[in-house]
CSV table of C-alpha atoms in Angstrom, one decimal:
chain,number,residue,atom,x,y,z
A,248,MET,CA,-29.3,69.7,-216.3
A,249,GLU,CA,-29.3,68.6,-212.7
A,250,GLY,CA,-27.2,65.6,-211.9
A,251,ILE,CA,-25.1,65.7,-215.1
A,252,ALA,CA,-21.4,65.8,-214.6
A,253,LEU,CA,-18.2,65.4,-216.6
A,254,GLY,CA,-16.9,61.9,-216.4
A,255,GLN,CA,-20.4,60.4,-215.7
A,256,ILE,CA,-21.3,57.1,-217.3
A,257,VAL,CA,-24.3,57.0,-219.6
A,258,HIS,CA,-25.8,54.7,-222.1
A,259,SER,CA,-27.7,55.5,-225.2
A,260,ARG,CA,-31.4,54.6,-225.5
A,261,ALA,CA,-31.9,55.9,-229.0
A,262,GLY,CA,-30.0,56.1,-232.3
A,263,ARG,CA,-27.7,53.7,-234.0
A,264,ASP,CA,-25.5,53.6,-230.8
A,265,LYS,CA,-28.5,52.3,-228.8
A,266,GLY,CA,-27.3,50.3,-225.8
A,267,ARG,CA,-23.7,51.4,-225.8
A,268,TYR,CA,-22.1,52.9,-222.8
A,269,PHE,CA,-20.2,56.3,-223.0
A,270,ILE,CA,-18.5,58.8,-220.7
A,271,VAL,CA,-19.8,62.5,-220.7
A,272,VAL,CA,-16.8,64.6,-221.9
A,273,GLY,CA,-18.6,67.9,-222.3
A,274,ILE,CA,-21.8,69.7,-221.6
A,275,VAL,CA,-23.1,71.8,-224.4
A,276,ASP,CA,-26.3,73.3,-223.0
A,277,GLU,CA,-29.4,72.1,-221.1
A,278,ASN,CA,-30.4,69.8,-224.0
A,279,TYR,CA,-27.1,68.4,-225.3
A,280,VAL,CA,-23.9,66.7,-223.9
A,281,LEU,CA,-20.8,65.5,-225.7
A,282,ILE,CA,-20.1,61.7,-225.2
A,283,ALA,CA,-17.2,59.5,-226.1
A,284,ASP,CA,-16.1,55.9,-225.5
A,285,GLY,CA,-12.7,55.8,-227.1
A,286,ASP,CA,-13.9,53.1,-229.6
A,287,LEU,CA,-16.8,54.1,-231.7
A,288,ARG,CA,-16.6,57.7,-230.6
A,289,LYS,CA,-13.1,59.1,-230.2
A,290,ILE,CA,-12.2,61.9,-227.8
A,291,GLU,CA,-11.2,64.1,-230.8
A,292,LYS,CA,-14.7,63.9,-232.2
A,293,PRO,CA,-17.2,63.3,-229.5
A,294,LYS,CA,-20.9,62.7,-230.3
A,295,LYS,CA,-23.3,65.6,-229.6
A,296,LYS,CA,-26.3,63.8,-228.0
A,297,LYS,CA,-29.6,64.9,-226.7
A,298,ILE,CA,-30.0,64.3,-223.0
A,299,LYS,CA,-33.4,62.8,-223.5
A,300,HIS,CA,-31.8,60.0,-225.6
A,301,LEU,CA,-29.4,59.0,-222.7
A,302,VAL,CA,-29.8,57.1,-219.5
A,303,PHE,CA,-27.6,58.7,-216.8
A,304,HIS,CA,-26.0,56.4,-214.2
A,305,ASP,CA,-24.6,57.3,-210.7
A,306,TRP,CA,-21.2,55.9,-211.9
A,307,TYR,CA,-18.3,58.1,-212.6
A,308,ALA,CA,-14.9,57.5,-214.2
A,309,LYS,CA,-12.9,59.4,-211.5
A,310,ASP,CA,-9.6,59.6,-213.5
A,311,ILE,CA,-11.4,61.0,-216.6
A,312,GLN,CA,-13.4,63.4,-214.5
A,313,GLU,CA,-10.4,64.8,-212.8
A,314,ALA,CA,-8.5,65.1,-216.1
A,315,LEU,CA,-11.5,66.9,-217.7
A,316,LEU,CA,-11.9,69.3,-214.7
A,317,ASN,CA,-8.2,70.1,-214.8
A,318,ASN,CA,-8.0,70.5,-218.6
A,319,LYS,CA,-5.6,67.6,-219.0
A,320,LYS,CA,-5.2,65.6,-222.2
A,321,ILE,CA,-7.2,62.4,-222.4
A,322,LYS,CA,-6.5,59.5,-224.7
A,323,ASP,CA,-9.0,57.2,-226.2
A,324,ALA,CA,-7.2,54.3,-224.4
A,325,ASP,CA,-8.0,56.1,-221.1
A,326,LEU,CA,-11.8,56.1,-221.9
A,327,ARG,CA,-11.7,52.4,-223.0
A,328,LYS,CA,-9.8,51.5,-219.9
A,329,ALA,CA,-12.3,53.2,-217.6
A,330,LEU,CA,-15.3,51.6,-219.3
A,331,GLN,CA,-13.5,48.1,-219.4
A,332,SER,CA,-12.7,48.4,-215.7
A,333,MET,CA,-16.4,48.7,-215.0
A,334,GLY,CA,-17.2,45.8,-217.4
A,335,LEU,CA,-19.1,48.1,-219.8
A,336,LEU,CA,-17.1,47.7,-223.0
């Protein structure tokens, strides 16, 4: 689980969401993370995804990361805005 952090940008390399970008909103264990994008996957029901099916980037949604670390409420619009600001949605 080295290098995986809340708020990190990932994209799917397998499954029906292949090629889509997401934000890591939770870490389940060494094999799984929870991802959401505010569009296909809402923050209320994030996707549990195997780490080996994701490509991890060195990009972070700083606002989302801070909110997750401080247990603040995050809206789907916040996730969409973060991904749109990076040109990924």
